[in-house]
XYZ file of C-alpha atoms in Angstrom:
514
model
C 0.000 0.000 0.000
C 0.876 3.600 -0.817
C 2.846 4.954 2.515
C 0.633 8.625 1.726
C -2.183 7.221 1.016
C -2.249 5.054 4.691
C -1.344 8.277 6.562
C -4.411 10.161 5.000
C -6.272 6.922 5.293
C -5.590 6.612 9.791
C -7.033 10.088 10.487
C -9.722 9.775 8.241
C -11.021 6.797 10.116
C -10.226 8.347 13.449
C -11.966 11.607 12.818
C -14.839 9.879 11.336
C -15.517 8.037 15.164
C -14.060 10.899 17.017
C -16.843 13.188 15.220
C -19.600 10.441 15.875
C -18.444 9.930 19.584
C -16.852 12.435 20.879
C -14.699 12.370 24.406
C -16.850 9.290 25.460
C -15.896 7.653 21.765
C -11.769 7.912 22.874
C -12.246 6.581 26.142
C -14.406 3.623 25.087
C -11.673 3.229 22.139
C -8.450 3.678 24.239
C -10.180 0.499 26.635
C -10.749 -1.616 23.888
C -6.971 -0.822 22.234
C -5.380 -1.159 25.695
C -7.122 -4.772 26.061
C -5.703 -5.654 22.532
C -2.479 -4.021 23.354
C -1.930 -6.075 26.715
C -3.140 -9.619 25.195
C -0.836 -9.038 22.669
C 2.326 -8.027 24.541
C 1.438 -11.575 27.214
C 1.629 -13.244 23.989
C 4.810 -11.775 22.886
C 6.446 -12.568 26.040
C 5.297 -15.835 26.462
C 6.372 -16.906 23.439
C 9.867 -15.127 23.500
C 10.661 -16.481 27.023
C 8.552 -20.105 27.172
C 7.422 -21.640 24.257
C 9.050 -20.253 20.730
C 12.207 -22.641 19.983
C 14.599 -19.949 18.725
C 14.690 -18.602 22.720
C 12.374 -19.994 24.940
C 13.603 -19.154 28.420
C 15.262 -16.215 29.876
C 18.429 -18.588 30.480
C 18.345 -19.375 26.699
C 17.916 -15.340 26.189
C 21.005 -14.516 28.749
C 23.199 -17.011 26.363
C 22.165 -15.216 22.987
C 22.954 -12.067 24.543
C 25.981 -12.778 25.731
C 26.736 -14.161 22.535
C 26.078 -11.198 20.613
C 28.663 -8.842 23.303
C 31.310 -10.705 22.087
C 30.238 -10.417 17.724
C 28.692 -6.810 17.996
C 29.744 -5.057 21.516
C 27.926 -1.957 22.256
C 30.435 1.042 22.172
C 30.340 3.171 25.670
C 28.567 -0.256 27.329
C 30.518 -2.171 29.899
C 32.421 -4.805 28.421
C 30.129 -3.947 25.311
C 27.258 -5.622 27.074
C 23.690 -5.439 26.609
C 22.522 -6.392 29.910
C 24.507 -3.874 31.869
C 23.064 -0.610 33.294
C 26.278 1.343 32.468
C 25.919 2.380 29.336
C 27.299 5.818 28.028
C 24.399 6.578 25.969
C 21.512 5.091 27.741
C 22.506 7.816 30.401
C 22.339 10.661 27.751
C 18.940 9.029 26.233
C 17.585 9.159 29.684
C 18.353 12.593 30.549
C 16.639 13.674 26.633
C 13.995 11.489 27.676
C 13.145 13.154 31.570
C 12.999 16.119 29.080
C 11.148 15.202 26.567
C 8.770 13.660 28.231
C 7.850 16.545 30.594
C 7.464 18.180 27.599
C 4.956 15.790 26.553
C 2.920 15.027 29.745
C 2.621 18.709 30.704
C 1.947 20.306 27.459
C -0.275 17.726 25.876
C -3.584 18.786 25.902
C -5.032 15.219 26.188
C -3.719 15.125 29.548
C -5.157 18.229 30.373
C -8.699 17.631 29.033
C -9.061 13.896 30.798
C -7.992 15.277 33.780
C -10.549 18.150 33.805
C -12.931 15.383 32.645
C -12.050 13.350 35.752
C -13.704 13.390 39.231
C -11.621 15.888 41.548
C -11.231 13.480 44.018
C -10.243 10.876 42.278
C -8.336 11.966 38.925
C -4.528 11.704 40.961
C -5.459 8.496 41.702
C -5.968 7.871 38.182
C -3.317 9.345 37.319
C -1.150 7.190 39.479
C -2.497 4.251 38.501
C -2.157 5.105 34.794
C 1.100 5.982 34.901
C 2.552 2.813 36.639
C 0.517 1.042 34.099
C 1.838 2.424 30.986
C 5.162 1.741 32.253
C 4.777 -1.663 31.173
C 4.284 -0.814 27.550
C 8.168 -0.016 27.177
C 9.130 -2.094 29.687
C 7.569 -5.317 28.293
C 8.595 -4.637 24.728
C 11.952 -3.357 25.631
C 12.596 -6.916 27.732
C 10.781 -9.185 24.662
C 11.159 -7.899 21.142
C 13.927 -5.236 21.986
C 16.346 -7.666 23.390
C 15.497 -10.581 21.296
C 16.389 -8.350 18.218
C 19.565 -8.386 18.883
C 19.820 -12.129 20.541
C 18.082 -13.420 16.814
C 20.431 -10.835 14.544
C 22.483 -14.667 13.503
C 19.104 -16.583 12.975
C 18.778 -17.478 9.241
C 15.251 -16.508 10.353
C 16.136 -12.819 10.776
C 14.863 -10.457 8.274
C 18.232 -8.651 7.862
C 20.609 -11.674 8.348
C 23.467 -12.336 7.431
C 24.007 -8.987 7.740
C 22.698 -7.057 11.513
C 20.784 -4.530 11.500
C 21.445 -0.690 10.153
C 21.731 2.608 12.184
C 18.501 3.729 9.573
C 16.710 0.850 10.190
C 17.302 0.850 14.320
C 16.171 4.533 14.490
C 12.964 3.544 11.868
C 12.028 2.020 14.660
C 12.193 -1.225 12.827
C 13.714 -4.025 15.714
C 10.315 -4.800 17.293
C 8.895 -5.716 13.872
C 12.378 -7.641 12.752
C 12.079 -9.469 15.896
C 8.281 -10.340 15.778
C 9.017 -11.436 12.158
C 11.612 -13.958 13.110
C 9.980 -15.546 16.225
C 6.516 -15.483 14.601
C 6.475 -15.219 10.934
C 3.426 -13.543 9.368
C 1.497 -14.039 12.238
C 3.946 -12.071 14.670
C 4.382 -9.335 12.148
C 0.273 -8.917 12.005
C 0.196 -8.933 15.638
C 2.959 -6.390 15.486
C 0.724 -3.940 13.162
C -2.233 -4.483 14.879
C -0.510 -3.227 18.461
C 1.211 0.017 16.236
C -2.587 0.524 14.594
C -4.075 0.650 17.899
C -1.788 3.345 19.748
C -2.018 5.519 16.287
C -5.594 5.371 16.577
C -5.663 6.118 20.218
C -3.064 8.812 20.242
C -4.684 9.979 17.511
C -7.988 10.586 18.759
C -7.109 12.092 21.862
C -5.493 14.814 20.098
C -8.127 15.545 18.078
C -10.491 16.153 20.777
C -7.993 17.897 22.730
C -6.930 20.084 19.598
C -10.495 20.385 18.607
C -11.299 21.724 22.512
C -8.958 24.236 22.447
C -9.675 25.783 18.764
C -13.545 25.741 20.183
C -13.374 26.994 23.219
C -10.281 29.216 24.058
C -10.647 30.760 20.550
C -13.708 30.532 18.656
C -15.832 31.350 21.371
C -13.151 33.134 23.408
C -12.338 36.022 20.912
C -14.402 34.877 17.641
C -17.846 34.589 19.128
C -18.741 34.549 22.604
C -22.159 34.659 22.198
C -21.967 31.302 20.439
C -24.710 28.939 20.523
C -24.373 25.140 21.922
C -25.053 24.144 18.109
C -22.047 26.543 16.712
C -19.969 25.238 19.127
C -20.662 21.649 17.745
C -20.047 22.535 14.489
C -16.721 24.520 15.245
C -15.393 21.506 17.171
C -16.205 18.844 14.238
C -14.699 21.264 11.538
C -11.635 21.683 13.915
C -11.497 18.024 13.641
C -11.410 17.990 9.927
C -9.013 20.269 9.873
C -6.824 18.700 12.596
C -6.636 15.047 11.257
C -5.332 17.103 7.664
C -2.652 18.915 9.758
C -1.064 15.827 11.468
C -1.653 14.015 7.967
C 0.344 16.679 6.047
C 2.924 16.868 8.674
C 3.549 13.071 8.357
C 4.006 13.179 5.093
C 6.406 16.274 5.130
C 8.545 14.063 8.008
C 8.556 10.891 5.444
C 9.173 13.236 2.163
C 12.175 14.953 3.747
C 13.794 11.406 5.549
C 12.689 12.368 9.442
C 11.864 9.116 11.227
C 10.660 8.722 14.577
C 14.099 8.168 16.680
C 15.335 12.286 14.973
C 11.692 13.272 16.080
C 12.151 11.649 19.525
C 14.912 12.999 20.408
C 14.551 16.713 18.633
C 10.508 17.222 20.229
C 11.927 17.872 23.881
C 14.048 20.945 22.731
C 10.987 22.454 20.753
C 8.807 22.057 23.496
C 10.927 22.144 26.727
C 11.098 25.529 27.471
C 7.193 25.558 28.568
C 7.541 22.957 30.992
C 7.847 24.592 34.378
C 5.737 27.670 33.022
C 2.826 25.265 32.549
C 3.804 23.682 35.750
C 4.103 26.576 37.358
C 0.572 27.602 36.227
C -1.524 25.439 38.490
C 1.056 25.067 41.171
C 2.737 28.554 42.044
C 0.671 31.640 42.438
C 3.882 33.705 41.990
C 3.864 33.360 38.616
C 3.276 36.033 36.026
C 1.632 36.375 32.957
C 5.012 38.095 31.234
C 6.614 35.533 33.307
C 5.130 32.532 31.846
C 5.388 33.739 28.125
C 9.111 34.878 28.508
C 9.950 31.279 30.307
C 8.389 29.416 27.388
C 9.642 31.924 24.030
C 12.997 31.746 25.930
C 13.166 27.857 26.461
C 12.515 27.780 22.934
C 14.771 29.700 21.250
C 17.978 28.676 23.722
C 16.759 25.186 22.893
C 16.965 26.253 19.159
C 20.626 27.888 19.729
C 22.263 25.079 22.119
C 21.451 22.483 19.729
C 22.117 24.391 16.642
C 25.289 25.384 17.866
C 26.472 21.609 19.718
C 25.642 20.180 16.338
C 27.666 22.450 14.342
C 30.340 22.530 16.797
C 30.896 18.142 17.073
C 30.103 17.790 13.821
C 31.324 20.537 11.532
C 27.693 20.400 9.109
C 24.012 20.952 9.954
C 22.174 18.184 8.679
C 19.718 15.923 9.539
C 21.468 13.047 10.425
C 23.880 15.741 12.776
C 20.900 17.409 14.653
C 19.714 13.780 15.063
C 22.698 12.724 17.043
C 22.696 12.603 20.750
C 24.804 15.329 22.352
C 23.382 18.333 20.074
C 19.819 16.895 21.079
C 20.978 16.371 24.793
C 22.556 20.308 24.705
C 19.366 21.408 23.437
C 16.628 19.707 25.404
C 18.647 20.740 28.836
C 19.282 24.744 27.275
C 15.572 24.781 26.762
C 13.828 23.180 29.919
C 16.516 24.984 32.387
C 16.043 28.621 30.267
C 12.304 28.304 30.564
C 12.374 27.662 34.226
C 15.076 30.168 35.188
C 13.686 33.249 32.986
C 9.916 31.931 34.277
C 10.709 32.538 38.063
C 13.375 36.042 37.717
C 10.705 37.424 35.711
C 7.732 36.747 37.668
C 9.846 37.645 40.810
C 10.962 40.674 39.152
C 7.731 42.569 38.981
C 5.566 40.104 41.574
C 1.533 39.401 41.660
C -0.053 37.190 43.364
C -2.611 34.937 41.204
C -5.890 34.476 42.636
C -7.188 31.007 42.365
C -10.664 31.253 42.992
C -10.713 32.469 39.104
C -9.540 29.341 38.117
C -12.484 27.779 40.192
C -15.012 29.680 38.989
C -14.545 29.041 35.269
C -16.596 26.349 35.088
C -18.629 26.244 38.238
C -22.069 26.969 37.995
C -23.283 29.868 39.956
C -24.850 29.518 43.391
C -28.582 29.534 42.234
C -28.059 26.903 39.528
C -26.700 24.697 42.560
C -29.069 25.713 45.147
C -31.693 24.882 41.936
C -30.067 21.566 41.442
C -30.619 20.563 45.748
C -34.185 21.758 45.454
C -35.115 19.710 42.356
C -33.289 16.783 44.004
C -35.232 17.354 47.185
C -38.683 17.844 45.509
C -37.844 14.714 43.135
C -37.427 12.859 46.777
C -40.430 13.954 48.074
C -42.366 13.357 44.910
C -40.569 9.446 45.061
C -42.009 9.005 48.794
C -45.350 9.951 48.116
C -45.681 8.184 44.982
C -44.464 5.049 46.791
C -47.233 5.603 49.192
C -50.333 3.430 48.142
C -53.870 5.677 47.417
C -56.851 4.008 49.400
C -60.079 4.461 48.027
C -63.313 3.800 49.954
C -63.782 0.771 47.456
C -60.635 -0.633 46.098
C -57.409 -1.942 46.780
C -54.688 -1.378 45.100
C -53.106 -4.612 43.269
C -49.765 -3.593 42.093
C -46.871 -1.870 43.644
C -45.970 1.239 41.694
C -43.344 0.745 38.877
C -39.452 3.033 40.391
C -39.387 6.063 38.183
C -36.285 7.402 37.488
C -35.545 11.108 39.229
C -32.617 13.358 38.490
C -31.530 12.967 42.313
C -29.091 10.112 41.559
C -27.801 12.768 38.801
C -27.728 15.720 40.521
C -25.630 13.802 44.088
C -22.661 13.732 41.723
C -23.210 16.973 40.726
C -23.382 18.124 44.154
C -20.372 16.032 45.413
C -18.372 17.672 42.823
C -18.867 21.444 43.347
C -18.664 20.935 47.421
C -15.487 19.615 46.865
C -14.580 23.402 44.989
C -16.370 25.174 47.683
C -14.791 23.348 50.445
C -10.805 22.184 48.770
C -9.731 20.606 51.258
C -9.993 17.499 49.679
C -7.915 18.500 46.424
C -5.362 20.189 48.855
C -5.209 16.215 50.034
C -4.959 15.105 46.637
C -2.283 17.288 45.598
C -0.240 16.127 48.428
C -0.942 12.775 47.484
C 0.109 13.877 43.790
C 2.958 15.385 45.267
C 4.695 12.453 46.955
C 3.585 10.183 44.232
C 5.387 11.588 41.631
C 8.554 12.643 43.691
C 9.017 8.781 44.853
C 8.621 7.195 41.564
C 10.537 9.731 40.167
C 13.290 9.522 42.666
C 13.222 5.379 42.436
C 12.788 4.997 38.569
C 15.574 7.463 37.575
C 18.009 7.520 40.371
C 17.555 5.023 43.138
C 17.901 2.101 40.858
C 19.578 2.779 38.076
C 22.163 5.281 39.241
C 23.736 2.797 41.840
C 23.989 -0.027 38.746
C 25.540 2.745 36.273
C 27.980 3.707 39.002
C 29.062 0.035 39.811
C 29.453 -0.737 36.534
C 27.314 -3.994 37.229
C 27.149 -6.299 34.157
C 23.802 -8.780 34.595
C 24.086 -12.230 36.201
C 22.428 -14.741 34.500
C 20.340 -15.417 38.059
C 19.732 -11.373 37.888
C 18.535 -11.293 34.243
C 15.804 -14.124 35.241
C 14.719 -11.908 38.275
C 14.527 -9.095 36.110
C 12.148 -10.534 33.198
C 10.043 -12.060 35.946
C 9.558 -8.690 37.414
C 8.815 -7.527 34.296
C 6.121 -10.295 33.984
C 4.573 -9.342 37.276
C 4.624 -5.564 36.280
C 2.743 -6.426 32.643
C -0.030 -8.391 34.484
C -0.567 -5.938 37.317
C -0.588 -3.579 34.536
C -3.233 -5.421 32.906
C -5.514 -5.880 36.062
C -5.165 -2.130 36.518
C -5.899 -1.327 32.868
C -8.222 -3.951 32.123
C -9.760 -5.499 34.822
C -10.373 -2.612 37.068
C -12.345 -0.542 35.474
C -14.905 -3.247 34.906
C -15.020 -4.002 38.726
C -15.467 -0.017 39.347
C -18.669 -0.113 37.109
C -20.192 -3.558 37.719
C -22.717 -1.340 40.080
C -23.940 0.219 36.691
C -23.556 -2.947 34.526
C -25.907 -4.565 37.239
C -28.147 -2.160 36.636
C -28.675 -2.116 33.527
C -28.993 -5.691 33.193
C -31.782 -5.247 35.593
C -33.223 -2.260 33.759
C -32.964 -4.513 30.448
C -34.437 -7.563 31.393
C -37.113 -5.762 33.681
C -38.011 -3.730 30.330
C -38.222 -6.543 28.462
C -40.635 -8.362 30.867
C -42.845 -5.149 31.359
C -43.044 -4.929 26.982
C -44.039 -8.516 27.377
């Protein structure tokens, strides 16, 4: 198939559901792709490390590994090994990936939007929960198809072999599908494009909607017409959608035309979007924080971001091209110039010329006003009332009646969550309690995923026993399936309550239209 014509093809499709569904249409999509996603990684893994013949047991793996150190060592690894922690530039990927990745997380609307979306009380939790989840994503693949492309690079049944793998073809992002190819044929290639289908599709439509939000909301109806009705505002978001899918569609194809793949975008994105990290951070966190503070930090970020990398790449490598700006100490000078301008410039300017941000604003923007809820108690109240007294059987001087009255439904089950929700931004004590609880989350796992345990290992210079490489893919077996309870499981045990009731409502409907 045509490589254009697929990348118009995706967002077509995407936008089509995303216009249909909305919001609710991306969650109920990202479930379903996350199940897929999870069965298929277990099957990966199982297959890599039990069953398929070419490895089938992390001993077997250890061997092939080891194997391959001694044919094709890795340059800056110890002893060129590939189960070793101290590797030269897994240390600069990491520090362009805690980079990038803020980048990502706090400036992606998505994020943003679910979050808003979310319960108060609850969303950290969420949060949390999701994050230790989607760890497992990397993690799995990483441990399966990363290392078994290189432990299969001298099987006959290797796409590449007899020759390994190029630079290109590693930065294509082309191992995991090599690897699946070789331990699975056809059939491991398929389940290969299926897994990269469903994360298009689901980053895909979360953008959209979060894109399409933003050109609705904080513009259209913002500055272009505030007086818009709920029916413009529709029609403005499912245009913006349009007009979205087009944009990432001709961007794609401008990256493909011009020889950009994904490892020169992975590693470039943190510099272009670093320097609005701690402003947007700083937004929701800091009341300190400017206006002229906040646009300086991020305009700033960018263009030392811009310079640093510009400059590194010209500098080590004596051109500016795109395999140079690809390479990982221009990238690595311009993803830290960019994320430490922002935040310096950010906090001297707002300190400069101080004012103190009131948050109730932020509080307000959504809330309804005080009648609407004191409206919303009174229906809920009268809709009790009305519920008691129709419960209450009518005698008449002659009759009795035969039948208890059918439930009717009242807006009071409606309106508690309603009303849960806006005491909790009257009375925020209970977010204050969640941001701790966001807080110490995020400094712990922090602290333990990027320092605590790898820093030691890189520092040691610790090369993997076979007895520590088992441990380690077993953990990694116990962190896919919690993973998968968490992502899978869980949420159908939080709504069994409403899948109970609608069974009941179904089959009681169906009896009553009997």
């Amino acid at each position: 198939m045509n490589v254009y014509a697929a990348i118009f093809l995706i967002p077509l499709g995407v936008c089509v559901y995303v216009v249909l569904g909305g919001l609710r249409a991306t969650f109920l999509c990202d479930y379903s792709h996350t199940l897929i996603l999870m069965v298929i990684i277990l099957y990966f893994m199982f297959s890599v490390y039990a069953t398929n013949a070419l490895i089938g047991s992390p001993s077997a793996m250890y061997q092939l590994l080891k194997t391959a150190a001694t044919k094709r060592p890795v340059a800056g690894n110890q002893s060129g090994s590939y189960v070793t922690m101290k590797s030269n530039f897994a240390l600069v990927f990491g520090v362009i990936q805690l980079c990038s990745g803020s980048g990502t997380v706090f400036l992606d609307q998505a994020y943003w939007q679910r979050a808003i979306a979310s319960r108060p009380t609850t969303a950290v939790r969420a949060y949390i929960l999701g994050g230790l989840a989607w760890y497992a994503i990397p993690f799995g693949f990483a441990t399966t198809l990363g290392l078994a492309a290189v432990a299969l690079t001298d099987s006959p049944s290797f796409p590449t072999y007899p020759e390994p793998m190029t630079q290109a073809q590693i930065t294509a992002g082309l191992s995991a599908p090599f690897a699946a190819t070789a331990l699975l044929g056809t059939g491991g290639a398929v389940a290969l494009l299926i897994v990269l289908f469903m994360a298009v599709t689901s980053c895909a439509s979360a953008e959209l909607i979060a894109v399409s939000s933003i050109l609705t909301f904080d513009i259209y109806k913002t500055y272009i017409n505030p007086t818009a009705t709920p029916d413009q505002l529709i029609s403005t978001a499912h245009i913006s959608i349009g007009l979205w899918g087009l944009v990432m569609a001709t961007f794609a194809c401008i990256w493909n035309a011009i020889g950009i793949d994904l490892g020169w975008l992975f590693l470039v994105m943190g510099l272009l979007i670093g320097g609005a990290v701690f402003p947007a951070a700083f937004a929701i966190t800091w009341r300190g924080q400017t206006k002229a503070g906040a646009i300086s930090g991020a305009l700033s970020g960018l263009c030392a971001g811009l310079l640093a990398w510009l400059v590194t790449a010209k500098q080590y490598y004596g051109s500016l091209s795109v395999s140079t700006t690809g390479m990982e100490y221009p990238t690595l000078a311009g993803n830290l110039a960019a994320i430490i301008t922002g935040l310096v410039v950010s906090v001297c300017v707002s300190r400069a010329r101080p004012v103190e941000f009131d948050w109730d604003t932020t509080r307000l923007i959504n809330a309804p006003s005080t009648t609407t809820l004191a409206s919303a108690m009174r229906s809920s109240s009268t809709a009790s009332e009305e519920k008691e007294a129709t419960s209450k059987p009518t005698r008449s001087p002659t009759t009795e009646p035969k039948t208890e009255p059918t439930k009717t439904d009242t807006p009071a089950d409606a309106d508690s969550e309603t009303i849960a929700d806006e005491i909790a931004v009257e009375a925020p004590s209970s977010l204050r309690r969640a941001f701790k609880l966001a807080v110490i989350a995020s400094f712990l796992l922090t602290f333990s995923m990027d320092f605590l345990i790898p820093i030691p290992m890189f520092l040691s210079h610790y090369v993997f026993s076979e007895g520590f490489f088992v441990a380690w893919v077993v953990v990694t077996f116990c962190w896919v399936f919690c993973s998968t309870a968490v992502s899978v499981i869980l949420p159908i045990w939080e709504t069994a309550g409403f899948f109970k009731d609608l069974y009941r409502e179904v089959v009681r409907g169906g009896k009553e239209r009997r």
